[in-house]
PDB file of N, CA and C in Angstrom:
ATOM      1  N   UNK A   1     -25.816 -24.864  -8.451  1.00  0.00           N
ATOM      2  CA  UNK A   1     -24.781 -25.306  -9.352  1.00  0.00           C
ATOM      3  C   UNK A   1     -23.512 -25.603  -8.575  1.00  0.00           C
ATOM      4  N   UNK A   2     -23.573 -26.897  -7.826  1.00  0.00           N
ATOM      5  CA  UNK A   2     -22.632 -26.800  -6.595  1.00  0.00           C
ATOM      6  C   UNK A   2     -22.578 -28.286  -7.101  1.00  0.00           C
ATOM      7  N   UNK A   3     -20.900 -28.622  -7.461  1.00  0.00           N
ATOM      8  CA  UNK A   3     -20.249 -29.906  -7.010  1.00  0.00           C
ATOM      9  C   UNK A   3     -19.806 -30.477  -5.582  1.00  0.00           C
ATOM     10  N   UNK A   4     -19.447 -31.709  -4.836  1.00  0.00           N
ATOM     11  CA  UNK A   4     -19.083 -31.967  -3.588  1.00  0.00           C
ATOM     12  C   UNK A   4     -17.757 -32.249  -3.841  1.00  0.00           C
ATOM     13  N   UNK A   5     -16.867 -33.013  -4.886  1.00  0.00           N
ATOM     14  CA  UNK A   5     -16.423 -33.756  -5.087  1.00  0.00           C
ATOM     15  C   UNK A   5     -14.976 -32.857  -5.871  1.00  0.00           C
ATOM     16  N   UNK A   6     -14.349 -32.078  -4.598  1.00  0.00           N
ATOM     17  CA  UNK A   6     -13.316 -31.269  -5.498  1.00  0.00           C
ATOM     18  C   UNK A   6     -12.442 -31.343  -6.371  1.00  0.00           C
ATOM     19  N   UNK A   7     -11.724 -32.895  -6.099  1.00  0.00           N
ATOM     20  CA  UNK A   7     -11.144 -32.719  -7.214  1.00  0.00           C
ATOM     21  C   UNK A   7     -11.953 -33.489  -8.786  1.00  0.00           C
ATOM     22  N   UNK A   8     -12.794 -33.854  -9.049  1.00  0.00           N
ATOM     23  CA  UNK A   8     -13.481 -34.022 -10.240  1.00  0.00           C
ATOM     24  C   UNK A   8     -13.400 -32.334 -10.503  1.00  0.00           C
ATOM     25  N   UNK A   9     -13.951 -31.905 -10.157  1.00  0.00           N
ATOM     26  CA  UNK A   9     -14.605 -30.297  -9.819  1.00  0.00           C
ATOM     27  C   UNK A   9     -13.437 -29.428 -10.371  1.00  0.00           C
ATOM     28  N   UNK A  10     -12.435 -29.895  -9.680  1.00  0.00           N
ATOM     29  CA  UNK A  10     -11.154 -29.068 -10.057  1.00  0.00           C
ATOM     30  C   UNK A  10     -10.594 -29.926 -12.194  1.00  0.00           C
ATOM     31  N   UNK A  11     -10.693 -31.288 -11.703  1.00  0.00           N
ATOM     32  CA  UNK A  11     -10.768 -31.121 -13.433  1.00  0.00           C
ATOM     33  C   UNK A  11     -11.965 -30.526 -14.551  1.00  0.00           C
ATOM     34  N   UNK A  12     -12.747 -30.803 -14.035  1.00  0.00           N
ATOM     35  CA  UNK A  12     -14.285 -29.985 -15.106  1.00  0.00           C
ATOM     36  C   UNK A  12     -13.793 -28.419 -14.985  1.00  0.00           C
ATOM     37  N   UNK A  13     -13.246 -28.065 -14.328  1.00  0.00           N
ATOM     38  CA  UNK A  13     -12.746 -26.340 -14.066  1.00  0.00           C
ATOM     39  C   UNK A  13     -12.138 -26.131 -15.552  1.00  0.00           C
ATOM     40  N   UNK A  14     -10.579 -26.687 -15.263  1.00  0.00           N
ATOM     41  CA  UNK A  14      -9.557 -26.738 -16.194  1.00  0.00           C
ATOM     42  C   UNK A  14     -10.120 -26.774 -16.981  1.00  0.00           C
ATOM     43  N   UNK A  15     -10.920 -28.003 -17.944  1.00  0.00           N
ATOM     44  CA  UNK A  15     -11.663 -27.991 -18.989  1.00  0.00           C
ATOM     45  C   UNK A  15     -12.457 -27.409 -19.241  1.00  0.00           C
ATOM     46  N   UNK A  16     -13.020 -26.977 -18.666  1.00  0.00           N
ATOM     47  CA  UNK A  16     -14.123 -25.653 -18.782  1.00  0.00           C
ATOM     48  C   UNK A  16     -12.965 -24.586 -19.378  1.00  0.00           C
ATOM     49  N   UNK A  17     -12.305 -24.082 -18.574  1.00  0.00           N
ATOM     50  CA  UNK A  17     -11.430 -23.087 -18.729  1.00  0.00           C
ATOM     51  C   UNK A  17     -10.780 -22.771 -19.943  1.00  0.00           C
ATOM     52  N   UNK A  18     -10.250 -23.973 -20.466  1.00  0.00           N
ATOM     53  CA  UNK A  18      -9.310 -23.788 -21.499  1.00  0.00           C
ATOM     54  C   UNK A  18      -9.997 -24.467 -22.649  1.00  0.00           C
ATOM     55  N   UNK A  19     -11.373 -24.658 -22.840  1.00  0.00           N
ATOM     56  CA  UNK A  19     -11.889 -24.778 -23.869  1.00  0.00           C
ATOM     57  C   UNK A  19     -13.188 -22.992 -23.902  1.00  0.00           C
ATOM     58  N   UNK A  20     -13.034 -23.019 -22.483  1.00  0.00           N
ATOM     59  CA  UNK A  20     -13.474 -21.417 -22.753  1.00  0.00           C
ATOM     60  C   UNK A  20     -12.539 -20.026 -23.612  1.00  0.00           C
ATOM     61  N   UNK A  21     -11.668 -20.504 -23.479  1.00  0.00           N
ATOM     62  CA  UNK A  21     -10.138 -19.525 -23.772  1.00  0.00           C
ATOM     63  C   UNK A  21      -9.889 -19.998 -25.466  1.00  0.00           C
ATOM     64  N   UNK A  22     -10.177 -21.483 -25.740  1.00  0.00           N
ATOM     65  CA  UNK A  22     -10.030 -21.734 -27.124  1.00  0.00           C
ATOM     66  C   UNK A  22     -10.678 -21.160 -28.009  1.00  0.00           C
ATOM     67  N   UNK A  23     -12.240 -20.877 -27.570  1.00  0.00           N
ATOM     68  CA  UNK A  23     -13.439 -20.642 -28.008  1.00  0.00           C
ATOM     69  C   UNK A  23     -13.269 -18.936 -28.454  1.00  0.00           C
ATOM     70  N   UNK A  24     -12.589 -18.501 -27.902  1.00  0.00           N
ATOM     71  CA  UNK A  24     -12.511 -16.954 -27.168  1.00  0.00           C
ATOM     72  C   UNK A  24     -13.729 -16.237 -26.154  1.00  0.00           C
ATOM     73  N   UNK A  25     -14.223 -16.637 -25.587  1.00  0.00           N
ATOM     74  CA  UNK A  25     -15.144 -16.665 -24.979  1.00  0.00           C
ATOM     75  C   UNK A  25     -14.769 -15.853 -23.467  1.00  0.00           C
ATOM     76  N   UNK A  26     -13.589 -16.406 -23.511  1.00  0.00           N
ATOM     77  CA  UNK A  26     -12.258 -15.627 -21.889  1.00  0.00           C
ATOM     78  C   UNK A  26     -11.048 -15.275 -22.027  1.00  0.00           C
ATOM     79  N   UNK A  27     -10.505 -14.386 -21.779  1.00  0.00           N
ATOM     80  CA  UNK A  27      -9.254 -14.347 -21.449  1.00  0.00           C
ATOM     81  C   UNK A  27      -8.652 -15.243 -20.470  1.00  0.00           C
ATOM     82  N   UNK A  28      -6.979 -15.260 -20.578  1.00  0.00           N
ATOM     83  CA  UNK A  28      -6.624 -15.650 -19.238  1.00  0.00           C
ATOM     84  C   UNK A  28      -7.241 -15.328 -17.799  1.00  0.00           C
ATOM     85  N   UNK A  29      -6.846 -13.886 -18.084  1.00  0.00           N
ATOM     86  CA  UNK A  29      -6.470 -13.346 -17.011  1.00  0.00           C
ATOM     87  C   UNK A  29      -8.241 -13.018 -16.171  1.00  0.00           C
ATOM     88  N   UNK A  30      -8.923 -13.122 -16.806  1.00  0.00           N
ATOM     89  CA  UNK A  30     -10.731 -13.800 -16.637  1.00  0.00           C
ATOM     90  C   UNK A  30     -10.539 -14.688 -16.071  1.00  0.00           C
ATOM     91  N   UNK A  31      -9.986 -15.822 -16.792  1.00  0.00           N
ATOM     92  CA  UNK A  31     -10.261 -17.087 -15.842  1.00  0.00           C
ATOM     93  C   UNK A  31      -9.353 -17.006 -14.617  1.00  0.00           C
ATOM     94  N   UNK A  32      -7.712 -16.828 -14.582  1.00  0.00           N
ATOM     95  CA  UNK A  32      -6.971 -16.615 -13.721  1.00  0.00           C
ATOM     96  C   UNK A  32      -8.206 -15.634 -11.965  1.00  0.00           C
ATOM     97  N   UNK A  33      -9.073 -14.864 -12.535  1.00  0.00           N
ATOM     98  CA  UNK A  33      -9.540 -13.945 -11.820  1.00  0.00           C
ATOM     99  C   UNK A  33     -10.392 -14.935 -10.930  1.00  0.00           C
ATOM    100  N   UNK A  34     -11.499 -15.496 -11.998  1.00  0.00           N
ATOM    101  CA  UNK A  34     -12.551 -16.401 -11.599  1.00  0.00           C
ATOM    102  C   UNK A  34     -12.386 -17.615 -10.573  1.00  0.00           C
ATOM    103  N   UNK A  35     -10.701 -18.310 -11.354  1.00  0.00           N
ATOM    104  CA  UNK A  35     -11.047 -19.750 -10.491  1.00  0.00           C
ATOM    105  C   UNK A  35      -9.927 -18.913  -8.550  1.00  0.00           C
ATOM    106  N   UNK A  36      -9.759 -18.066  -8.691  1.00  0.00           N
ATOM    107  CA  UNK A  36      -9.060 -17.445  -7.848  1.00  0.00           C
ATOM    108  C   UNK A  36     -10.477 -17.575  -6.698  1.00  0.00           C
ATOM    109  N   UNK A  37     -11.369 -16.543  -7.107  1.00  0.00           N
ATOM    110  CA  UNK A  37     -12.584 -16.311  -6.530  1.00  0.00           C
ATOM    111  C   UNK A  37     -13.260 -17.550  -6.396  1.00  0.00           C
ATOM    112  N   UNK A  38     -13.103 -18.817  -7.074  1.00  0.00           N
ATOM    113  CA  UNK A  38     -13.725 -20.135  -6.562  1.00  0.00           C
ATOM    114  C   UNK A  38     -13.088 -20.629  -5.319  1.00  0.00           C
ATOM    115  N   UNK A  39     -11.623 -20.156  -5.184  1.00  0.00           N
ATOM    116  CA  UNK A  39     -10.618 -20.517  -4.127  1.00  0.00           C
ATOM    117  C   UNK A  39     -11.132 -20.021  -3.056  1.00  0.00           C
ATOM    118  N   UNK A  40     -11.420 -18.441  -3.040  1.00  0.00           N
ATOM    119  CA  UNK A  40     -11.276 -18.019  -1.767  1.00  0.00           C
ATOM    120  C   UNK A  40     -12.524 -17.867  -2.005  1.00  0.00           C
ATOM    121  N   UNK A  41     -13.317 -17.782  -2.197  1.00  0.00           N
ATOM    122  CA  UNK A  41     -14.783 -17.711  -1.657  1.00  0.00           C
ATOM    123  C   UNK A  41     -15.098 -19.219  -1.057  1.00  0.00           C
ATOM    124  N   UNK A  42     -13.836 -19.926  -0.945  1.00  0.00           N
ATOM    125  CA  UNK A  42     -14.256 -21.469  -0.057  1.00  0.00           C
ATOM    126  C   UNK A  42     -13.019 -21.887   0.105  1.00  0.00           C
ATOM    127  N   UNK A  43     -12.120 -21.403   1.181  1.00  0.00           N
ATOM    128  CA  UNK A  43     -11.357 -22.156   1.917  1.00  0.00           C
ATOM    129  C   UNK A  43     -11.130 -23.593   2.177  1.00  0.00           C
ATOM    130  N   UNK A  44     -12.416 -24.627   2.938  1.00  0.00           N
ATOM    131  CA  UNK A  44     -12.353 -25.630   2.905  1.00  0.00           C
ATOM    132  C   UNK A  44     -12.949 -26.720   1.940  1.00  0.00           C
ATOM    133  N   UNK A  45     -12.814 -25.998   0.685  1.00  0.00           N
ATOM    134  CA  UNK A  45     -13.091 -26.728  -0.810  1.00  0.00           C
ATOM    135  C   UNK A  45     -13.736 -27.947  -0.587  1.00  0.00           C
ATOM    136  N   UNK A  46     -12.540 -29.002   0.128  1.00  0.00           N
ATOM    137  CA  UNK A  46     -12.907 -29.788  -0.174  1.00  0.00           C
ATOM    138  C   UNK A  46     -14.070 -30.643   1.335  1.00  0.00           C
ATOM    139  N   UNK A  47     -14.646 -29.633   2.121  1.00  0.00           N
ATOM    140  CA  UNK A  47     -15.142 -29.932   3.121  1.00  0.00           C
ATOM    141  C   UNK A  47     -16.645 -29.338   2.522  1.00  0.00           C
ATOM    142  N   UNK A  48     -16.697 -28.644   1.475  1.00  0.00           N
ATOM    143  CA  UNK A  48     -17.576 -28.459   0.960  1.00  0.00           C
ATOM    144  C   UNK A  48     -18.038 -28.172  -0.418  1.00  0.00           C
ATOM    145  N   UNK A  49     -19.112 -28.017  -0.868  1.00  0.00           N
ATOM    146  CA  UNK A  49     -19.063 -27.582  -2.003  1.00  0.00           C
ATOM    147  C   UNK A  49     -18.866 -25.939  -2.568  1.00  0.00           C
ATOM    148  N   UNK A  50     -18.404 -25.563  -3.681  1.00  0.00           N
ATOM    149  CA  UNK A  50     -18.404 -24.095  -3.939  1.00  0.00           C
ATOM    150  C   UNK A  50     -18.728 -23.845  -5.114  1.00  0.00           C
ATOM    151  N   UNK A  51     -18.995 -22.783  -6.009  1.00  0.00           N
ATOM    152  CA  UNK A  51     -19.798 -22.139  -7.221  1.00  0.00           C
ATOM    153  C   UNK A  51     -18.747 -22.867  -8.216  1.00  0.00           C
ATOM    154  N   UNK A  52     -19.430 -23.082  -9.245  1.00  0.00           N
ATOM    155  CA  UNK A  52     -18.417 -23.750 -10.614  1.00  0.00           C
ATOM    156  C   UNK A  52     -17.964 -22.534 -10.711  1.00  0.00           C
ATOM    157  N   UNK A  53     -17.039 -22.869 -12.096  1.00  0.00           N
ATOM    158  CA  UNK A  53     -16.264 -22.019 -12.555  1.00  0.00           C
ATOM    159  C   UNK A  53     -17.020 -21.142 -13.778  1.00  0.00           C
ATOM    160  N   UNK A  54     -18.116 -21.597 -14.299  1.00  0.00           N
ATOM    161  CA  UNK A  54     -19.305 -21.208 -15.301  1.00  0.00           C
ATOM    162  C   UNK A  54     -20.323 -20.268 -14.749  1.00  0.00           C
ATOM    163  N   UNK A  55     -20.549 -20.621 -13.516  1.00  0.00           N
ATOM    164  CA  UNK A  55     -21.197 -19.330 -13.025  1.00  0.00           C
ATOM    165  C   UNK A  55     -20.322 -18.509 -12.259  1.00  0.00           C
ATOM    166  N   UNK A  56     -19.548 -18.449 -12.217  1.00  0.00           N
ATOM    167  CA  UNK A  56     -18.829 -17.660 -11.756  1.00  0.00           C
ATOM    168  C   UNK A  56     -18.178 -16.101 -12.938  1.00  0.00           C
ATOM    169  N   UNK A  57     -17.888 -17.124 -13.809  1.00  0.00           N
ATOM    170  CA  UNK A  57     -17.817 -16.364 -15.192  1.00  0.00           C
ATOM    171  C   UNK A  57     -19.159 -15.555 -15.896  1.00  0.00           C
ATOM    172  N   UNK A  58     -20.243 -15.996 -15.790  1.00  0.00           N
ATOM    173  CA  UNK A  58     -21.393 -15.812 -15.834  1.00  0.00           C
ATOM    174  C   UNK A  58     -22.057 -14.784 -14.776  1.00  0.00           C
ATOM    175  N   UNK A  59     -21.827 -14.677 -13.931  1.00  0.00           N
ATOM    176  CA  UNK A  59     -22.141 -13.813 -12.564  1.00  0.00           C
ATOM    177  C   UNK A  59     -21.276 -12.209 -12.807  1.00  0.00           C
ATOM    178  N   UNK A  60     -19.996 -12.481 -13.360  1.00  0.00           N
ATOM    179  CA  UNK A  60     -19.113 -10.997 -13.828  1.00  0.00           C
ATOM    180  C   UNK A  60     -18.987 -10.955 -15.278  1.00  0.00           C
ATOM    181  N   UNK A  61     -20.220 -11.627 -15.884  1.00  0.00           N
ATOM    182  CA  UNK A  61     -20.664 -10.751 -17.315  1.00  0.00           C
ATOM    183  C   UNK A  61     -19.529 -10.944 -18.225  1.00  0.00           C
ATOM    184  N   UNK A  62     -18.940 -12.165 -17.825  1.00  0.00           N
ATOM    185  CA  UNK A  62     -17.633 -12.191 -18.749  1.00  0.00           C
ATOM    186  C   UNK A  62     -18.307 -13.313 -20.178  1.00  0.00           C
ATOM    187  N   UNK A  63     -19.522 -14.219 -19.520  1.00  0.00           N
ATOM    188  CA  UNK A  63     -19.510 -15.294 -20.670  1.00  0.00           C
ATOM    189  C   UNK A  63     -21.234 -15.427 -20.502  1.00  0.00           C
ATOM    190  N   UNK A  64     -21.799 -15.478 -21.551  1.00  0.00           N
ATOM    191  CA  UNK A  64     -23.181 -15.686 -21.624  1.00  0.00           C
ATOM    192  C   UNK A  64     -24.086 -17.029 -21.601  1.00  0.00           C
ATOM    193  N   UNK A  65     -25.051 -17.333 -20.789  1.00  0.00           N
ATOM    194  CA  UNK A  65     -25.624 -18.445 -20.980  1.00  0.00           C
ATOM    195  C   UNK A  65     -25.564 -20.072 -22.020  1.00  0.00           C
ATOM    196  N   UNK A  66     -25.508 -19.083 -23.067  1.00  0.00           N
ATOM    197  CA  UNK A  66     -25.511 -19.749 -24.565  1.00  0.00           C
ATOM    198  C   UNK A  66     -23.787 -20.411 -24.547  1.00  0.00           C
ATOM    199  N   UNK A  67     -22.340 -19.417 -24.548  1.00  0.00           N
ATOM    200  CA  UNK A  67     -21.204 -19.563 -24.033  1.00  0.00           C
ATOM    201  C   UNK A  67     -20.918 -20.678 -23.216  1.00  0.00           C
ATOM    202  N   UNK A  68     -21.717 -20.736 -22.185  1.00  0.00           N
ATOM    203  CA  UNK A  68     -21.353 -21.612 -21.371  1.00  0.00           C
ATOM    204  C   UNK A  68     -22.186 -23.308 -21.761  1.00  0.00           C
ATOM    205  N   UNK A  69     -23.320 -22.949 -22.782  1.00  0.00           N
ATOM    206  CA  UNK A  69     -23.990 -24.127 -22.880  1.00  0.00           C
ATOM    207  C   UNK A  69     -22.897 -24.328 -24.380  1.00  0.00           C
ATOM    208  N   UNK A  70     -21.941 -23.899 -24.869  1.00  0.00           N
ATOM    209  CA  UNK A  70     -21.682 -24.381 -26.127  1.00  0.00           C
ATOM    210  C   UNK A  70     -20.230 -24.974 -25.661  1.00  0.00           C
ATOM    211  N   UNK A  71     -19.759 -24.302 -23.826  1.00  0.00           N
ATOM    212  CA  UNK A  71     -18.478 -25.070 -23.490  1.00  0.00           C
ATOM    213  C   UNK A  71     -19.046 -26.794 -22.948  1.00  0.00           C
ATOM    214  N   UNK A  72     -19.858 -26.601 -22.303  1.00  0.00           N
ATOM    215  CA  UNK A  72     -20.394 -27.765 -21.730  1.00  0.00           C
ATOM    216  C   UNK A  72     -20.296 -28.980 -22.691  1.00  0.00           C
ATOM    217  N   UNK A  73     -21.346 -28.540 -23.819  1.00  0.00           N
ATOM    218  CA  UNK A  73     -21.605 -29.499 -25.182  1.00  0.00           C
ATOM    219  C   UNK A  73     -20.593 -30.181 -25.760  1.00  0.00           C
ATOM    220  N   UNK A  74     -19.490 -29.082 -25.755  1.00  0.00           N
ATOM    221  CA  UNK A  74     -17.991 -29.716 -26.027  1.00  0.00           C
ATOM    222  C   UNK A  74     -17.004 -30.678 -25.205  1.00  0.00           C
ATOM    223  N   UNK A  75     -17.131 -30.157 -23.605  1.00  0.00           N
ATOM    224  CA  UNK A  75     -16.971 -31.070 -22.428  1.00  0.00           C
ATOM    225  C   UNK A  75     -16.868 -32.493 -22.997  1.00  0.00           C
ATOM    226  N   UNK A  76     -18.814 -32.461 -23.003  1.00  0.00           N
ATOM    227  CA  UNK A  76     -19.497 -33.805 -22.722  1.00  0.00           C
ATOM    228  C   UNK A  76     -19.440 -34.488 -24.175  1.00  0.00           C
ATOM    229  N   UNK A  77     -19.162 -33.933 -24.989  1.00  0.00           N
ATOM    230  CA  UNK A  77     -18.985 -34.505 -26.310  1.00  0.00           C
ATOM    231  C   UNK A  77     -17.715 -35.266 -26.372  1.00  0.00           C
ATOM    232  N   UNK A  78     -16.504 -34.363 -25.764  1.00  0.00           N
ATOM    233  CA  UNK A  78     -15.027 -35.372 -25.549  1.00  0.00           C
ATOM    234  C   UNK A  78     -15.435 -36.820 -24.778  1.00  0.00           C
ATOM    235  N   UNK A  79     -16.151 -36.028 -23.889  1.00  0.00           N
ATOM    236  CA  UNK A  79     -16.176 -37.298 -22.861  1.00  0.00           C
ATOM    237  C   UNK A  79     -16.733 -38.593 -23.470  1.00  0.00           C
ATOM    238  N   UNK A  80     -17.721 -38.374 -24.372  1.00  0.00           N
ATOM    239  CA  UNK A  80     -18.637 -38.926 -24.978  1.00  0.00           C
ATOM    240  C   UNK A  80     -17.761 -39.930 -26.192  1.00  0.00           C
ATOM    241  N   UNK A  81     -16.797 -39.821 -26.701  1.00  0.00           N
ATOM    242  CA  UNK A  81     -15.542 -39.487 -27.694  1.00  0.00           C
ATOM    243  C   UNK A  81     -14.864 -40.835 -26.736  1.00  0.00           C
ATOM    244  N   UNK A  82     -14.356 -40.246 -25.620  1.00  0.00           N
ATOM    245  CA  UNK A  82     -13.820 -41.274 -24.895  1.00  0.00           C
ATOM    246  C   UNK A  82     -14.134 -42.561 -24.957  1.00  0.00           C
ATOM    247  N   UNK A  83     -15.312 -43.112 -24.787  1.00  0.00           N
ATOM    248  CA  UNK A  83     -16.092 -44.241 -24.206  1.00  0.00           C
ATOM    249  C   UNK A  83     -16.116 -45.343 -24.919  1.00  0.00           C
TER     250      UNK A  83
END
């Protein structure tokens, strides 16, 4: 579950994030924790790829499978909205 392309990566985050937080699904201070740990668990971000922000949340039991498939749906539904 690895993007290359950081800053796309860094917007799908945000949106992930704050439609996770709408949902109640996270706290801030969850996500504040998480995309922290996307930072430093990869220094050269953009020289490589690093863990989304969904499994990451998912990995410390903060958001469940289902959670993360009902932020996605919403994602891709805006996006979808857009077009």
């Amino acid at each position: 579950m690895q993007y290359e392309n950081g800053e796309i990566e860094m917007k799908y985050a945000f949106r992930f994030g704050r439609i996770a937080i709408d949902k109640g699904f996270v706290n801030n201070e969850q996500l504040q924790e998480a995309l922290t740990e996307q930072v430093s668990n990869n220094p050269l971000a953009r020289l490589r790829p690093h863990k989304l922000i969904g499994e990451i949340l998912f990995e410390k039991g903060w958001m469940s499978l289902k959670q993360i498939e009902v932020v996605l749906a919403e994602m891709f539904k805006d996006k979808a909205a857009e077009r």
